[in-house]
Each structure stands twice: as structure tokens, then as C-alpha cells.
Short mmCIF file of C-alpha atoms in Angstrom, two decimals:
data_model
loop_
_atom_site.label_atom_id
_atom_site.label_comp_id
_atom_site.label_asym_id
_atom_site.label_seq_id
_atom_site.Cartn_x
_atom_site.Cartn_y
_atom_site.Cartn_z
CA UNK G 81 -41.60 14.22 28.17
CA UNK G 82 -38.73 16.71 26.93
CA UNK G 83 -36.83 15.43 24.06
CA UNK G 84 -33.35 14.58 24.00
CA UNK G 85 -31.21 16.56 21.73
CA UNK G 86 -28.15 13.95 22.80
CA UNK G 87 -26.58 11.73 20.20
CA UNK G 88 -28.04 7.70 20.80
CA UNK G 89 -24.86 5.92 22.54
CA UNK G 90 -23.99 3.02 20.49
CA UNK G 91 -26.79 0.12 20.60
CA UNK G 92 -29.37 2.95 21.23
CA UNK G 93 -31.48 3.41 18.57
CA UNK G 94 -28.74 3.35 15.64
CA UNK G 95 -26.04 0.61 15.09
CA UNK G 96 -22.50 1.17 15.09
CA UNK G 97 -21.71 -0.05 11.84
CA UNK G 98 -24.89 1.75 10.19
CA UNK G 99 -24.80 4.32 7.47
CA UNK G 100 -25.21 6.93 9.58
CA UNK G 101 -22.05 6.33 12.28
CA UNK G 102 -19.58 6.42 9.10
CA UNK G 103 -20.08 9.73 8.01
CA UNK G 104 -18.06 11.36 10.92
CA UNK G 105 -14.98 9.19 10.02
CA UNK G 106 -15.77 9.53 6.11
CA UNK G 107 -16.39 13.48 6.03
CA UNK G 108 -12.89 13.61 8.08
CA UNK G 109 -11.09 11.75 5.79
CA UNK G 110 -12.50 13.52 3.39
CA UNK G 111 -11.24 16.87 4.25
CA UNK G 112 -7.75 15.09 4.81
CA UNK G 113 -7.58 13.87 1.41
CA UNK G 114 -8.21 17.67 0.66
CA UNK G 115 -5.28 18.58 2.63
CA UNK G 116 -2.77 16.12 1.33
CA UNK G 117 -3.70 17.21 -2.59
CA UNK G 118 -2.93 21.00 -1.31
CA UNK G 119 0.07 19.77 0.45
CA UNK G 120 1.43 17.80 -2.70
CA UNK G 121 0.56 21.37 -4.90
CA UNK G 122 2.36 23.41 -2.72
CA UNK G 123 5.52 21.17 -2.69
CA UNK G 124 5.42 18.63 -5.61
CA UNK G 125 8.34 16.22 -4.01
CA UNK G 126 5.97 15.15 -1.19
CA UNK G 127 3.45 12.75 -2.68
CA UNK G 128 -0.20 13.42 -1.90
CA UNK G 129 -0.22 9.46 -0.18
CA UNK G 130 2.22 9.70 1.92
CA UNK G 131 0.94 13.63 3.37
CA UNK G 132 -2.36 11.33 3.71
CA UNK G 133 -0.57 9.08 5.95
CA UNK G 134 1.49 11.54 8.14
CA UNK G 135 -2.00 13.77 8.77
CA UNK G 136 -3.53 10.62 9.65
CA UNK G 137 -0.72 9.76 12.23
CA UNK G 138 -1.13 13.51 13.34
CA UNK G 139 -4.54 13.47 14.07
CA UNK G 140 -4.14 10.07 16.08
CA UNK G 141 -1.54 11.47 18.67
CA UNK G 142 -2.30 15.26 18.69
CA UNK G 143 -4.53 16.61 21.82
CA UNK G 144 -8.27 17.14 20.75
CA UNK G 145 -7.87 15.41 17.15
CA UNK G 146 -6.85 11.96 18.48
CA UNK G 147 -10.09 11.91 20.92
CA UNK G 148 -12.01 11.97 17.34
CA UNK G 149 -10.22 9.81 15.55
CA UNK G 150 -10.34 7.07 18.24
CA UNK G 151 -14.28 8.23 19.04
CA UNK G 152 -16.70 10.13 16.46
CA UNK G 153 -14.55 9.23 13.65
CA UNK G 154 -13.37 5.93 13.98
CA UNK G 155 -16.27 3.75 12.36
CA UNK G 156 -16.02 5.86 9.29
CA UNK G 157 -11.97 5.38 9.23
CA UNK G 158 -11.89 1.79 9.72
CA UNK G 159 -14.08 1.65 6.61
CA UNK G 160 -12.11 3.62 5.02
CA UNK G 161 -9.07 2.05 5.81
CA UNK G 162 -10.69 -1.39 4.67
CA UNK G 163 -13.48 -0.63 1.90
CA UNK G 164 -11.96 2.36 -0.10
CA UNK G 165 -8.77 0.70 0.21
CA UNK G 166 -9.96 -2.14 -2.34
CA UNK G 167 -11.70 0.45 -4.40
CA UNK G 168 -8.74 2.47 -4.79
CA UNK G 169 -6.74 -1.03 -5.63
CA UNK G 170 -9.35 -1.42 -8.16
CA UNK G 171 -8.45 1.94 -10.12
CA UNK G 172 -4.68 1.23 -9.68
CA UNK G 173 -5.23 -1.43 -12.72
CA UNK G 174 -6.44 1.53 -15.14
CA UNK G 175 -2.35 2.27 -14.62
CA UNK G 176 -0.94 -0.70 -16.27
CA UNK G 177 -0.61 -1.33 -19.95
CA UNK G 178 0.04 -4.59 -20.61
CA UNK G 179 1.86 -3.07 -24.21
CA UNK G 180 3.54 -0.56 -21.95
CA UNK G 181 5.03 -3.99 -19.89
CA UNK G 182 6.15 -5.80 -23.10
CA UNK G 183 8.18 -3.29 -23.96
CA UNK G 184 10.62 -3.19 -21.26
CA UNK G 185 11.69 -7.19 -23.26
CA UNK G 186 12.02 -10.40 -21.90
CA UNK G 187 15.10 -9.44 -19.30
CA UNK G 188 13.99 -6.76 -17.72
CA UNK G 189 10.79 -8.87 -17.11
CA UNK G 190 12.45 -11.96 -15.80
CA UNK G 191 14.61 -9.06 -13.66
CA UNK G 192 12.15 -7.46 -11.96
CA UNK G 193 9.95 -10.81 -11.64
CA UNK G 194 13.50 -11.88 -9.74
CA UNK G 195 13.42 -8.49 -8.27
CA UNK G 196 10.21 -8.95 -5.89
CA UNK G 197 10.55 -12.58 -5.62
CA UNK G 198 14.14 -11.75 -4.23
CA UNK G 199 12.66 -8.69 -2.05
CA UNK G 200 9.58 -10.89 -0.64
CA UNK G 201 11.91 -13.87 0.50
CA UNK G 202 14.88 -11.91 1.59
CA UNK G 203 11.79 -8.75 3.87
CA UNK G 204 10.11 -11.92 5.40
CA UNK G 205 13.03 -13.41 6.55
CA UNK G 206 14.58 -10.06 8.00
CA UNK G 207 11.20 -9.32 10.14
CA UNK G 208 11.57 -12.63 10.86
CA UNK G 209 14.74 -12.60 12.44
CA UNK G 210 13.54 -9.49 13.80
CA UNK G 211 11.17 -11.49 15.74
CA UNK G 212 8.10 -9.98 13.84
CA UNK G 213 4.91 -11.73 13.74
CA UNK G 214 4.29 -13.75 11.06
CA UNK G 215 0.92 -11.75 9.83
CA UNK G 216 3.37 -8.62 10.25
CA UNK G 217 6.19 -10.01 8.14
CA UNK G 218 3.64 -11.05 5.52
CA UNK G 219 2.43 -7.83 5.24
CA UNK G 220 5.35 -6.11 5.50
CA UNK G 221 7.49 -8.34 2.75
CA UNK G 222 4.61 -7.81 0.17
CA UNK G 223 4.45 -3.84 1.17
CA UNK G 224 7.88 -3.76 0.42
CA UNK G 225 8.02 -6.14 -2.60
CA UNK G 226 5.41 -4.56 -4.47
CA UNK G 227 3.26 -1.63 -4.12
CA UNK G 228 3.28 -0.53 -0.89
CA UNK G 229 0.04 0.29 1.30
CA UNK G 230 -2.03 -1.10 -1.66
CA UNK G 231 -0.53 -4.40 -1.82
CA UNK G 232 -0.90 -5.04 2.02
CA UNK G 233 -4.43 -4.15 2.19
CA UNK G 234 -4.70 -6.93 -0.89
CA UNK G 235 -3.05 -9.29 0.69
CA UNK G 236 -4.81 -8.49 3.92
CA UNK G 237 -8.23 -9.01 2.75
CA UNK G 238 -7.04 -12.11 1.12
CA UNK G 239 -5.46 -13.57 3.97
CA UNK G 240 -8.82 -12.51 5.91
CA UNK G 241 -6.31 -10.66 8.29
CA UNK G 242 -7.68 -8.17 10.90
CA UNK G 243 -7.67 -4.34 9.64
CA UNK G 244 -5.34 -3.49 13.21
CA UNK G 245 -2.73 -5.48 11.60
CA UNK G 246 -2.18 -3.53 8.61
CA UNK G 247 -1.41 -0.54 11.01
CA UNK G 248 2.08 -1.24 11.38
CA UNK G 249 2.97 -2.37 8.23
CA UNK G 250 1.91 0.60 6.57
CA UNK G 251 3.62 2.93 9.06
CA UNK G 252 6.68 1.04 8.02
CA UNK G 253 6.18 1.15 4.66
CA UNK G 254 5.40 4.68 4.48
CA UNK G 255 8.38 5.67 6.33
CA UNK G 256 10.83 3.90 4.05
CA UNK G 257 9.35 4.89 1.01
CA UNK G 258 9.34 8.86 2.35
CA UNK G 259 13.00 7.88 3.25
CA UNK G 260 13.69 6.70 -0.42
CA UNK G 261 12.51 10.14 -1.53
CA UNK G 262 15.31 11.49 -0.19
CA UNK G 263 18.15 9.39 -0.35
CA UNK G 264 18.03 7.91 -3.86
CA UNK G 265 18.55 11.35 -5.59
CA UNK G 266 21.36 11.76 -3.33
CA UNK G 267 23.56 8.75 -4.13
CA UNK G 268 22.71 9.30 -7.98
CA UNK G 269 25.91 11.31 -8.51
CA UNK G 270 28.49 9.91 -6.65
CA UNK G 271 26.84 6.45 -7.97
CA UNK G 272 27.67 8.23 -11.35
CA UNK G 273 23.83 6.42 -12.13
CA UNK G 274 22.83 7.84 -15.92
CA UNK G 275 19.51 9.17 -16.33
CA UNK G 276 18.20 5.79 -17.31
CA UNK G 277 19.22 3.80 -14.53
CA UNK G 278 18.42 5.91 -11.96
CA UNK G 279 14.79 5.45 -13.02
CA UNK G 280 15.36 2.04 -13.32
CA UNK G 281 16.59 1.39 -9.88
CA UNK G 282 13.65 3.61 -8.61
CA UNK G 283 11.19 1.96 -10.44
CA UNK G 284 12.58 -1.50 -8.59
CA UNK G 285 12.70 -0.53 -5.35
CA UNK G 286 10.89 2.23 -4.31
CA UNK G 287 7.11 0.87 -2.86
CA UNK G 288 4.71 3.58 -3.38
CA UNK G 289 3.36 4.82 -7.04
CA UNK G 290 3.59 8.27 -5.90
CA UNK G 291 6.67 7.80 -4.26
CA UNK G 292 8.53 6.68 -7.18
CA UNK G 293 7.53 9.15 -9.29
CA UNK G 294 8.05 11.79 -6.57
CA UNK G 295 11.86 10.23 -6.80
CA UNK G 296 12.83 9.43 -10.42
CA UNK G 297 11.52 13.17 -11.48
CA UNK G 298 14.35 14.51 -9.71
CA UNK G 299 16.29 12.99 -12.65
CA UNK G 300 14.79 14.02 -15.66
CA UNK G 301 11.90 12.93 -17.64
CA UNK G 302 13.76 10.17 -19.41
CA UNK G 303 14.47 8.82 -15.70
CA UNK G 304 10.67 9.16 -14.73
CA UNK G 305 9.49 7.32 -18.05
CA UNK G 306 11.43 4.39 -17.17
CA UNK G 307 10.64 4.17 -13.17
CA UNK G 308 6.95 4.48 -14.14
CA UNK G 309 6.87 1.42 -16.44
CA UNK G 310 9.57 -0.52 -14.44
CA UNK G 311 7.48 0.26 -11.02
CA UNK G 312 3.87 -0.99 -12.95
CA UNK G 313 5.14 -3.91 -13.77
CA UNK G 314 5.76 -4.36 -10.48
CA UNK G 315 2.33 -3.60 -9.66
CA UNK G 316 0.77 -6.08 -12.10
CA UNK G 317 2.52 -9.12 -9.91
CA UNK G 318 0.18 -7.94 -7.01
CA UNK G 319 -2.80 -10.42 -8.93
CA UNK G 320 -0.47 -13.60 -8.64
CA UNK G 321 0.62 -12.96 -5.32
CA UNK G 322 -2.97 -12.43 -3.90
CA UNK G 323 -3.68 -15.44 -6.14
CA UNK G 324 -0.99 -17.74 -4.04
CA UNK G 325 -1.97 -16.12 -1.33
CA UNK G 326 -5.64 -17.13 -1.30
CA UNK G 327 -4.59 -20.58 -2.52
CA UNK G 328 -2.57 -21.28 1.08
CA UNK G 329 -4.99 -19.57 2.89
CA UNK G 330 -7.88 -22.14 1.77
CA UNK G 331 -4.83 -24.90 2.37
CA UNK G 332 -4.76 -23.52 5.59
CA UNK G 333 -8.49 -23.63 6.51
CA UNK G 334 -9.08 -26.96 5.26
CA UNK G 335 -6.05 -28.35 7.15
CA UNK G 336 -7.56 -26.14 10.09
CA UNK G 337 -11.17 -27.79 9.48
CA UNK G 338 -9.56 -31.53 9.29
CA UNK G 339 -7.97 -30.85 12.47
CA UNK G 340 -10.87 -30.26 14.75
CA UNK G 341 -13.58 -31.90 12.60
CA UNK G 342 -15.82 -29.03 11.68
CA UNK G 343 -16.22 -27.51 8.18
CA UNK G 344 -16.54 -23.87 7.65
CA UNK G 345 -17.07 -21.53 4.14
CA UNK G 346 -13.69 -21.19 1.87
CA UNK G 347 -12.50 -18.07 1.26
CA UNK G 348 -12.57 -17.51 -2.56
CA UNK G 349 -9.00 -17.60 -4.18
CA UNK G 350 -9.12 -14.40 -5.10
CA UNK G 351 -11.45 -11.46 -4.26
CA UNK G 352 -13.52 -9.64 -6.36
CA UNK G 353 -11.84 -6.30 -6.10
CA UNK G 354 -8.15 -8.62 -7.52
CA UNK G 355 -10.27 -9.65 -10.09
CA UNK G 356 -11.95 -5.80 -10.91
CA UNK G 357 -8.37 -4.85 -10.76
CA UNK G 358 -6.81 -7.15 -13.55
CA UNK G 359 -9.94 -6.53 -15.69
CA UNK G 360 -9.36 -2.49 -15.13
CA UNK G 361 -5.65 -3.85 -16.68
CA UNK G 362 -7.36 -5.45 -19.10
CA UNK G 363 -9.62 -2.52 -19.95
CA UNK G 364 -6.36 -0.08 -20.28
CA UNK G 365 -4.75 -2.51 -22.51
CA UNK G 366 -7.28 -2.26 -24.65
CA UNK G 367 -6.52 1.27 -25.66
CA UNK G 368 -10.39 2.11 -25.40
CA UNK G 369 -9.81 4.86 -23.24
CA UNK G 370 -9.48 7.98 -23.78
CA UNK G 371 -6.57 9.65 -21.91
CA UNK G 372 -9.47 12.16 -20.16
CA UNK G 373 -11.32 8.64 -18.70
CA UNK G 374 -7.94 7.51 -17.37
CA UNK G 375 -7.02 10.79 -15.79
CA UNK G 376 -10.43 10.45 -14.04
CA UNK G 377 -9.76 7.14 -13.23
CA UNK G 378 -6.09 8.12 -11.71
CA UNK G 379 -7.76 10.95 -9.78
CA UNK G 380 -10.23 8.65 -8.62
CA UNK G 381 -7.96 5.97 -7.22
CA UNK G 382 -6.09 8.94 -5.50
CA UNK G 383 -8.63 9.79 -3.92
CA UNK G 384 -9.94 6.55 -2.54
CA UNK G 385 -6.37 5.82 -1.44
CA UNK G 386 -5.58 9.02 0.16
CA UNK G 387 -8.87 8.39 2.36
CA UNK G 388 -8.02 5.05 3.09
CA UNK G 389 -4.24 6.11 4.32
CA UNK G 390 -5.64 8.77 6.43
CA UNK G 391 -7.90 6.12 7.82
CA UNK G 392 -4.91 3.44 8.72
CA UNK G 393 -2.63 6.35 9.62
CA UNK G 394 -5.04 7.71 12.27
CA UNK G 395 -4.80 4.16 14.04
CA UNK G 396 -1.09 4.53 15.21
CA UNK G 397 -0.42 5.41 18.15
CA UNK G 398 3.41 7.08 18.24
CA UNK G 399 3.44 6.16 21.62
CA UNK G 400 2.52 2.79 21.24
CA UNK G 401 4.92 2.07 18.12
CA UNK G 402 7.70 3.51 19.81
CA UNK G 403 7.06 1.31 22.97
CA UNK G 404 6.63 -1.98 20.39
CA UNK G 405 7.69 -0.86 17.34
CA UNK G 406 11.51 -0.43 17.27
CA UNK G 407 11.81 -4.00 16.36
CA UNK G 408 10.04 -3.57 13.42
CA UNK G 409 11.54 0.01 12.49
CA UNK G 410 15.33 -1.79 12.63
CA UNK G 411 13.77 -5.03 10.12
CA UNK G 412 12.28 -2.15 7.79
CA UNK G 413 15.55 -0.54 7.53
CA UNK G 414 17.58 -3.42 6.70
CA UNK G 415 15.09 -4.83 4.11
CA UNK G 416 15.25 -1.44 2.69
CA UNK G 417 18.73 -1.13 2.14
CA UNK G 418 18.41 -5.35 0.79
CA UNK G 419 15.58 -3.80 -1.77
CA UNK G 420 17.55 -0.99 -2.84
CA UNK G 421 20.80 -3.21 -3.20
CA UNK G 422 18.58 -5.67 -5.29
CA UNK G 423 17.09 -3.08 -7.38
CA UNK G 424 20.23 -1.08 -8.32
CA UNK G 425 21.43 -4.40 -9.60
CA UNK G 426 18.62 -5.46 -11.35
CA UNK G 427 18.59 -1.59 -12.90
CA UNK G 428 22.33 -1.50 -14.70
CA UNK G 429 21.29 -5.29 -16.15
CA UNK G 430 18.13 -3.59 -17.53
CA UNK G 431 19.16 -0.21 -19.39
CA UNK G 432 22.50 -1.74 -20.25
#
């Protein structure tokens, strides 16, 4: 009998989710996360994140690429969008000094606490009124509110939520925070915004890491010092959120099991990778690491991030989003002008 040099279909001889079916997906992110890191060095203003997400999006919709990314590929970017995701998330507490925090003083705290609280409330109810799905204007209010693509896969894993559903809020988050990039530094003269609050008001609105930094250098380092700090404190709310989060969703699935009479397992309050990343906050506070260890860590995160972007941004569809997705595009819009409003607020109280 000859032998087959064919590939096993799926459920013929190797499984789907196997080792073996992720490396495809995995080796193409890979080489994506290359691409964005070479993009980012060629032109420092575009943050190597964002480039992750737009090839992503690129290789989903352009002839010959998107047949891989939907086929060959598409095992090993769902994991990525899903598992390296909460790795990454992980790493993104070796950012945050608690010391670093402290310092900003007891009103900028309660500011920026007021901040995201205000930004969370006010993004919901905008995709709301948008007619948005609730799942969607979860994930898009805590996008928004906090960190970006990293906070809605947190909250997403929490919340048990299906990976397709983070699609869409990451799109949207993506393409406000690339908007911010080039806006803010715009409207910092006629603002007449000092050095100080510029960074201030990036640091409090702007969603991504990279993409405040990628902003508030434009001013200056004194600018990016304070957007840095102001924006990580930011971050360090995404462990209480996922916290309440996880407490309604067990409320929810009790209430659910009541109901109908059956009983099923609880989701734990808060995942494991929440909990590796305030101990990697924790661990930085500490001052035990060298600044060598937390560049590795930093490049580290990148890189599990950057795959996991690629991986979500080579599920949309541009034909799709622009079919379903205006809706959403409008809500994103006006909660980004609410955030920015909020934040520039928020920044004159703080350096002032």
C-alpha cells in the first residue's frame, strides 16, 4: 500500500487541539511579533502592539494570508490569542512599583481611582446606548478604563467569556488608542498643556502601555515620567476589577444553578494568572530585581502580547466589522472623547 504524504484532516490520526496543530498558528505569530519589533525600530511613534494588531487584521482580510489564518494557522492563533495573552498579563505586573504608585500622593490616587471608575460607568453606558451587547460593553468599558487589550482578555477569562468576543473589543480599542497617538500631541499647544500635564492626561486616558508612552514622549521626558507612573497605576486596578468581576460571575452561576435546579463547578474568584500578576507586583516592589531581570521580563511580556494581538487581530474580518461594526466604532468614539475629557481633568488637579 503506497503511503500518504497528505497532512491527517482533523480527527484523523492527530487532534485539533494537539501539540502538533498549534505550531502553524504559533510559528506565524511568531514571525509577526518579529515584524511589529522591526516596524516599531524603524519608526519609534508606532508601538510594537498595536503594528501586532494591524498585521494581524492584514493577514485576516488579504488574499492568500487570510486562507491561513482562518485554516493552517488558526488553532495556534486562538491559543495565542487566549494562553499567551494571560502570560503576557502576568509579566505586565514586573511594571508596577508599588513605591513608584505612592508617590504620585493621596490625590492623584483617589483621581485616577475616580478616573477609571468614571471611564468604566460612563464606556458601558455609551455601548449601551449604542445598542452593544452586554459581553461587548463589558469588554469594551474595561479596555478603555484600564489597560487596553490586556485588561479585556482578564476580564474575559474571568467572566469565562468566549475568545470570538474579545475580537471586537480589541479592534476598538486598538483603533482609539492608535487615534490617541495622534491627536493628543496635537491639542497640547493650543491646550497651552505644560510638560507635566500633558503626561498626566496621557497617562489617564490613553489604554495601551505602549501607546502611552508612544504619546507622552512627544513631550519631553519629564512628560513621559509622569504618564508612565500615572498610566501603571492604572494598570494595578486591573486585580480588583477581575476580583469584582469573578465575584458576580459566581453570583451569577449560583443564581443560574438555583434557577433550574442543577449545580455546576464555581469559577474561582480570581484566576491564577491575576494572582501571578499581583505577586510579579509584589516581586518588583520588592526592589530584588535587578534592572537587567526586569528588562527581560518587559521584553518578555512584549513578546507574549505582541503574539497574542496578532492572534485576536487575525480574527477580524474588515468586511464583517464594517457590515456590524459601525455601531460599535460610533460608541468607541464617544467614550473616547468622555475618557480624554475625564482625564485632562483629572491631569491639571494632579500636577497642580
Amino acid at each position: 500500500m503506497p503511503v500518504s504524504n497528505s497532512i491527517p484532516a482533523p480527527g484523523h490520526g492527530s487532534s485539533r487541539h494537539g501539540p502538533a496543530w498549534l505550531v502553524p498558528g504559533l510559528v506565524t505569530a511568531a514571525a509577526a511579533v518579529a515584524a511589529a519589533f522591526l516596524v516599531h525600530g524603524l519608526m519609534p511613534a508606532l508601538p510594537a502592539m498595536t503594528v501586532a494588531v494591524v498585521l494581524g487584521v492584514l493577514a485576516a482580510n488579504l488574499p492568500g494570508a487570510a486562507g491561513w489564518t482562518a485554516g493552517r494557522a488558526r488553532p495556534g492563533l486562538d491559543f495565542a490569542g487566549k494562553h499567551l495573552m494571560r502570560g503576557g498579563i502576568v509579566l505586565l505586573g514586573l511594571k508596577v512599583g508599588i513605591g513608584d504608585v505612592l508617590d504620585l500622593g493621596w490625590l492623584a490616587l483617589v483621581l485616577i481611582v475616580a478616573v477609571v471608575a468614571a471611564s468604566f460607568g460612563g464606556t458601558y453606558a455609551i455601548a449601551r446606548l449604542f445598542r452593544l451587547t452586554p459581553v461587548t460593553s463589558l469588554l469594551v468599558a474595561t479596555g478603555f478604563s484600564i489597560c487596553g487589550a490586556s485588561a479585556i482578555g482578564a476580564v474575559a477569562a474571568v467572566r469565562r467569556i468566549r475568545h470570538a468576543e474579545t475580537v471586537l473589543p480589541v479592534a476598538l480599542v486598538t483603533l482609539c488608542g492608535t487615534l490617541a497617538i495622534g491627536v493628543l500631541p496635537l491639542l497640547a499647544h493650543p491646550l497651552g498643556l505644560s510638560a507635566g500635564v500633558f503626561g498626566a492626561w496621557t497617562g489617564a486616558s490613553v489604554h495601551d502601555v505602549g501607546q502611552v508612552v508612544a504619546t507622552a514622549q512627544t513631550a519631553g521626558t519629564a512628560a513621559l515620567a509622569i504618564a508612565v507612573v500615572v498610566k501603571l497605576t492604572r494598570v494595578l486596578l486591573l486585580a480588583p476589577v477581575a476580583a469584582v468581576a469573578g465575584v458576580h460571575h459566581r453570583r451569577e452561576v449560583r443564581a443560574l444553578g438555583a434557577a433550574d435546579g442543577t449545580s455546576s463547578a464555581m469559577p474561582p474568584v480570581v484566576p491564577l494568572f491575576v494572582v501571578g500578576f499581583v505577586a510579579m507586583v509584589g516581586l518588583r516592589s520588592t526592589g530584588w530585581l535587578s534592572p537587567g531581570w526586569l528588562d527581560a521580563g518587559a521584553m518578555a511580556q512584549d513578546i507574549l502580547l505582541g503574539a497574542a494581538l496578532f492572534g485576536l487581530g487575525s480574527a477580524v474580518r474588515i468586511r464583517t466589522l464594517l457590515h456590524t461594526g459601525g455601531q460599535a466604532v460610533l460608541a468607541a468614539l464617544a467614550a473616547w472623547l468622555l475618557i480624554a475629557v475625564l482625564g485632562l481633568g483629572a491631569a491639571f488637579l494632579i500636577v497642580h
